[in-house]
Structure formats: structure tokens, C-alpha cells
Coordinates of C-alpha atoms in Angstrom, one line a residue:
Chain H
X1 CA -27.9 -0.7 9.6
X2 CA -26.1 -1.9 6.5
X3 CA -23.3 -4.1 7.0
X4 CA -20.8 -1.9 5.2
X5 CA -21.6 1.8 4.7
X6 CA -19.9 4.5 2.4
X7 CA -21.0 8.0 1.5
X8 CA -22.1 7.6 -2.1
X9 CA -20.8 11.1 -2.9
X10 CA -20.1 12.5 -5.4
X11 CA -16.9 13.8 -3.7
X12 CA -15.1 16.4 -5.7
X13 CA -11.4 17.3 -4.9
X14 CA -9.2 19.5 -6.6
X15 CA -5.9 18.2 -8.4
X16 CA -3.1 17.8 -6.4
X17 CA -5.1 17.6 -3.1
X18 CA -5.6 14.7 -0.8
X19 CA -8.9 12.6 -1.2
X20 CA -10.2 11.1 1.9
X21 CA -12.7 8.1 1.4
X22 CA -14.5 6.5 4.4
X23 CA -16.1 3.4 5.2
X24 CA -17.8 2.0 8.3
X25 CA -18.8 -1.6 8.9
X26 CA -21.1 -3.3 11.4
X27 CA -19.4 -6.5 12.6
X28 CA -16.6 -5.9 15.1
X29 CA -15.2 -9.5 14.3
X30 CA -14.7 -8.7 10.5
X31 CA -11.3 -9.7 9.4
X32 CA -10.0 -8.0 6.3
X33 CA -10.6 -5.0 4.5
X34 CA -10.2 -4.2 0.7
X35 CA -10.4 -1.2 -1.4
X36 CA -11.4 -1.5 -5.1
X37 CA -11.5 1.2 -7.7
X38 CA -14.2 0.9 -10.5
X39 CA -13.9 3.1 -13.6
X40 CA -17.3 3.8 -15.5
X41 CA -18.4 0.7 -17.4
X42 CA -15.4 -1.3 -16.1
X43 CA -14.9 -4.0 -13.5
X44 CA -13.6 -3.5 -10.0
X45 CA -9.8 -3.7 -9.6
X46 CA -8.0 -4.0 -6.1
X47 CA -6.1 -1.1 -4.9
X48 CA -5.1 -2.1 -1.4
X49 CA -6.1 -4.4 1.4
X50 CA -5.4 -4.0 5.1
X51 CA -5.8 -6.5 8.1
X52 CA -4.3 -4.9 10.9
X53 CA -5.0 -1.7 12.7
X54 CA -3.0 1.4 11.6
X55 CA -1.9 2.6 8.3
X56 CA -0.6 0.8 5.3
X57 CA 1.0 2.9 2.4
X58 CA 1.4 1.9 -1.3
X59 CA 2.7 4.7 -3.4
X60 CA 0.1 7.7 -3.4
X61 CA -2.5 5.5 -1.5
X62 CA -2.8 4.8 2.2
X63 CA -5.2 2.6 3.9
X64 CA -6.3 3.2 7.6
X65 CA -7.9 0.8 9.7
X66 CA -9.5 1.4 13.2
X67 CA -11.1 -1.9 14.5
X68 CA -12.3 -0.3 17.7
X69 CA -14.2 2.3 15.7
X70 CA -15.0 -0.1 13.0
X71 CA -13.7 2.2 10.5
X72 CA -11.5 2.0 7.4
X73 CA -10.4 4.8 5.1
X74 CA -8.4 5.4 1.8
X75 CA -6.4 8.5 1.5
X76 CA -5.1 9.5 -2.2
X77 CA -2.5 11.9 -2.0
X78 CA -1.4 14.2 -5.0
X79 CA -4.8 13.4 -6.6
X80 CA -4.8 13.2 -10.4
X81 CA -7.8 13.4 -12.9
X82 CA -7.1 9.7 -13.6
X83 CA -8.1 8.9 -10.0
X84 CA -11.8 9.9 -10.9
X85 CA -13.7 6.6 -10.4
X86 CA -15.9 5.1 -7.8
X87 CA -14.3 3.5 -5.0
X88 CA -15.7 0.4 -3.3
X89 CA -15.0 -0.6 0.3
X90 CA -15.2 -4.4 0.9
X91 CA -15.1 -6.3 4.2
X92 CA -14.5 -9.9 4.7
X93 CA -15.4 -12.0 7.8
X94 CA -18.7 -10.4 8.7
X95 CA -20.4 -12.8 10.9
X96 CA -17.8 -15.2 10.3
X97 CA -18.6 -15.7 6.6
X98 CA -15.6 -15.9 4.2
X99 CA -17.5 -13.7 1.7
X100 CA -16.8 -10.1 0.6
X101 CA -19.5 -7.6 1.5
X102 CA -19.2 -4.4 -0.6
X103 CA -20.5 -1.0 0.3
X104 CA -22.4 1.1 -2.3
X105 CA -19.2 3.0 -3.3
X106 CA -18.1 6.7 -3.3
X107 CA -17.9 8.5 -6.6
X108 CA -14.7 10.5 -6.6
X109 CA -14.0 13.3 -9.2
X110 CA -10.7 15.1 -9.4
X111 CA -11.1 18.6 -10.8
X112 CA -8.2 19.8 -12.9
Chain J
X1 CA -3.2 -15.0 -19.1
X2 CA -6.6 -13.6 -19.9
X3 CA -7.5 -13.6 -16.2
X4 CA -11.3 -13.8 -15.8
X5 CA -13.4 -14.0 -18.8
X6 CA -17.2 -13.7 -19.1
X7 CA -19.6 -14.1 -22.1
X8 CA -21.7 -12.7 -23.5
X9 CA -20.6 -8.8 -22.9
X10 CA -24.3 -7.7 -23.6
X11 CA -27.8 -9.5 -23.7
X12 CA -31.4 -8.4 -23.9
X13 CA -34.0 -10.8 -22.8
X14 CA -37.7 -10.9 -22.8
X15 CA -39.6 -11.8 -19.6
X16 CA -39.7 -15.4 -19.0
X17 CA -36.8 -16.3 -21.3
X18 CA -33.9 -18.3 -19.9
X19 CA -30.1 -17.9 -20.5
X20 CA -26.7 -18.9 -19.0
X21 CA -23.9 -16.6 -18.4
X22 CA -20.6 -18.1 -18.7
X23 CA -17.4 -17.4 -16.7
X24 CA -13.9 -18.9 -16.9
X25 CA -10.7 -18.2 -15.3
X26 CA -7.2 -19.2 -16.1
X27 CA -5.4 -18.4 -12.9
X28 CA -5.8 -21.8 -11.2
X29 CA -8.0 -20.3 -8.5
X30 CA -10.1 -22.5 -6.3
X31 CA -12.9 -20.0 -5.6
X32 CA -15.4 -18.3 -7.9
X33 CA -18.2 -15.9 -7.4
X34 CA -21.2 -14.3 -9.1
X35 CA -22.2 -10.8 -8.3
X36 CA -24.7 -8.3 -9.6
X37 CA -24.3 -4.6 -9.5
X38 CA -27.3 -2.2 -9.5
X39 CA -27.0 1.7 -9.3
X40 CA -26.5 2.7 -5.9
X41 CA -26.3 -0.8 -4.5
X42 CA -22.7 -1.7 -4.7
X43 CA -21.9 -5.4 -5.6
X44 CA -24.1 -8.0 -4.1
X45 CA -23.1 -11.7 -4.1
X46 CA -25.6 -14.1 -5.7
X47 CA -23.7 -17.5 -5.6
X48 CA -20.2 -18.5 -4.9
X49 CA -18.1 -21.7 -5.1
X50 CA -15.5 -22.1 -2.4
X51 CA -13.9 -25.0 -4.3
X52 CA -14.5 -27.3 -7.3
X53 CA -17.7 -29.2 -6.5
X54 CA -19.3 -27.0 -4.0
X55 CA -21.7 -24.0 -4.3
X56 CA -23.4 -21.9 -1.8
X57 CA -26.1 -19.1 -1.8
X58 CA -25.0 -15.7 -1.4
X59 CA -27.1 -12.5 -0.5
X60 CA -29.5 -12.4 -3.4
X61 CA -29.8 -16.1 -4.8
X62 CA -33.5 -16.2 -5.8
X63 CA -34.2 -16.6 -9.6
X64 CA -30.7 -18.0 -10.2
X65 CA -28.7 -21.2 -10.4
X66 CA -25.1 -22.0 -10.7
X67 CA -23.0 -24.7 -11.9
X68 CA -19.3 -25.3 -11.2
X69 CA -18.4 -27.1 -14.1
X70 CA -14.7 -27.7 -13.5
X71 CA -12.1 -25.7 -11.7
X72 CA -11.9 -23.2 -14.3
X73 CA -15.6 -22.6 -15.2
X74 CA -18.5 -21.4 -13.1
X75 CA -22.0 -20.5 -15.0
X76 CA -24.9 -18.6 -13.7
X77 CA -28.4 -19.5 -15.2
X78 CA -31.5 -17.4 -15.2
X79 CA -34.4 -19.9 -15.7
X80 CA -37.1 -17.4 -16.3
X81 CA -35.9 -13.8 -16.6
X82 CA -37.7 -11.1 -14.9
X83 CA -37.3 -7.3 -15.2
X84 CA -35.9 -7.1 -11.9
X85 CA -32.8 -9.1 -12.9
X86 CA -31.8 -6.2 -15.3
X87 CA -28.3 -5.6 -13.9
X88 CA -24.6 -5.9 -14.6
X89 CA -23.2 -9.2 -13.7
X90 CA -19.6 -9.7 -12.6
X91 CA -17.8 -13.0 -12.1
X92 CA -14.9 -13.1 -9.9
X93 CA -12.3 -15.6 -8.6
X94 CA -9.6 -15.9 -5.9
X95 CA -7.1 -18.5 -4.8
X96 CA -9.1 -19.4 -1.7
X97 CA -12.1 -18.0 0.2
X98 CA -10.3 -17.2 3.2
X99 CA -9.7 -13.7 4.8
X100 CA -6.4 -13.0 3.0
X101 CA -7.2 -13.5 -0.5
X102 CA -8.2 -11.0 -3.0
X103 CA -10.9 -11.5 -5.7
X104 CA -10.2 -10.8 -9.4
X105 CA -13.1 -9.6 -11.4
X106 CA -14.3 -10.3 -15.1
X107 CA -15.3 -7.6 -17.4
X108 CA -19.0 -8.1 -16.7
X109 CA -22.2 -8.8 -18.6
X110 CA -24.7 -6.2 -19.1
X111 CA -28.2 -7.9 -19.0
X112 CA -31.5 -6.0 -20.0
X113 CA -34.9 -7.9 -19.3
X114 CA -37.7 -6.2 -21.0

């Protein structure tokens, strides 16, 4: 089992709809969770991070964490074509190590 | 502030050649990292430096060496390049290596080994 798993997609969502991106992780002791966005040919940029169970909202983005199910998700409301990118889930604290472990990324396409 | 800078942006090497990838940050961060990104594999950690004067292996260190030259600079060396090292290399930095600290990424170096 991979330490951090994402559906690689592609995920296609119509403009204005909600895009839902999911990530599972293997280590129940993981401490912090990050969502990065990466446009084609560019470097990853941080969108959100979350440490506690529940939801965290920032503008059109909501991160959801369920530690009991070892599941973290990112919701994008009112999706725009500019949201088309690869979204990387990253987890810190796997097996106690203070290193980020990345999932393989989900490619999201917003269709006008 | 330039953030995290990397040189070169592109490089083509022949098998067996050596080269050093340079990374510098101007955010006064303590921790620095080198990743490689291959299609469908996400980002994998090669080496990291939690603070000036320390370096540690990541997930895929074989074939690479690093030097934390000072607080600002962290270089990655390929002593004898192999086609399997064809990848995009990203340097990143963070204030510290603990759970609460986000990493900022440089623009990347696209390396092809023929």
C-alpha cells in the first residue's frame, strides 16, 4: 500500500460545479496534511493545509480531514477553467518522520 | 524577494557525465529539500537538510549527493548520470521541518540523460 494515495484522474468537472479531490494515507499517526496545486510545467504551490479533524475553508476551497478514516479531501466550489491543474496531496508525520510524502496527484480539468 | 531559485532550468547530459544543480532561497528558511518528479509518481524526496550543517537521505537518495553550503544554498550533485535520472528536479525550503511548516518550491530543473 502506498503511503499517500490519490486517484490520478483525469477528473473532468463542468464550470461552476463543485470539484471533489480525495486522498487517503496509510499512517494513522500522520500529523499534518497539505494540498498543492501544480500547473503544467510549473512548480507546486500551496493551496491549503489542515491539522485537525473537520473542515477548513478558504475562499472557494474547503479541506476536509477525517483521521479515523485516514482520509483528506479538497472541495473546490464554483470551479473555474483556471482551476484546471494537477492537485497534489501531501502528508507529514508518516512513521514519525518530519518529511512530506506526496501522492501521485489528481489531474483536474474544468470544462467551460 | 526571489523566493527559491534554481539553476539551470534545463540540462541535457550524456550517461556518465556529472553535474551540480544549484538552489538558493532568500526567505531565511532553516530547512531545504530536493525532490524529483516523474510522470505518475508524484514528488519523491531525494535528500533534505533540516538545518544548516545537517543533511539526511530521503526516499530515493541513490546516485545523488548534496551539500548544504550555507543557510541559503543547497546543491544536488549527480556524480555519474544515468538515463534513470531523467526527471524534473525541484528544490524547496521551509522555516523548519516540523509538522506545521509549509514548503515553498523553486521553478524546477528539467534534466535529460541520454
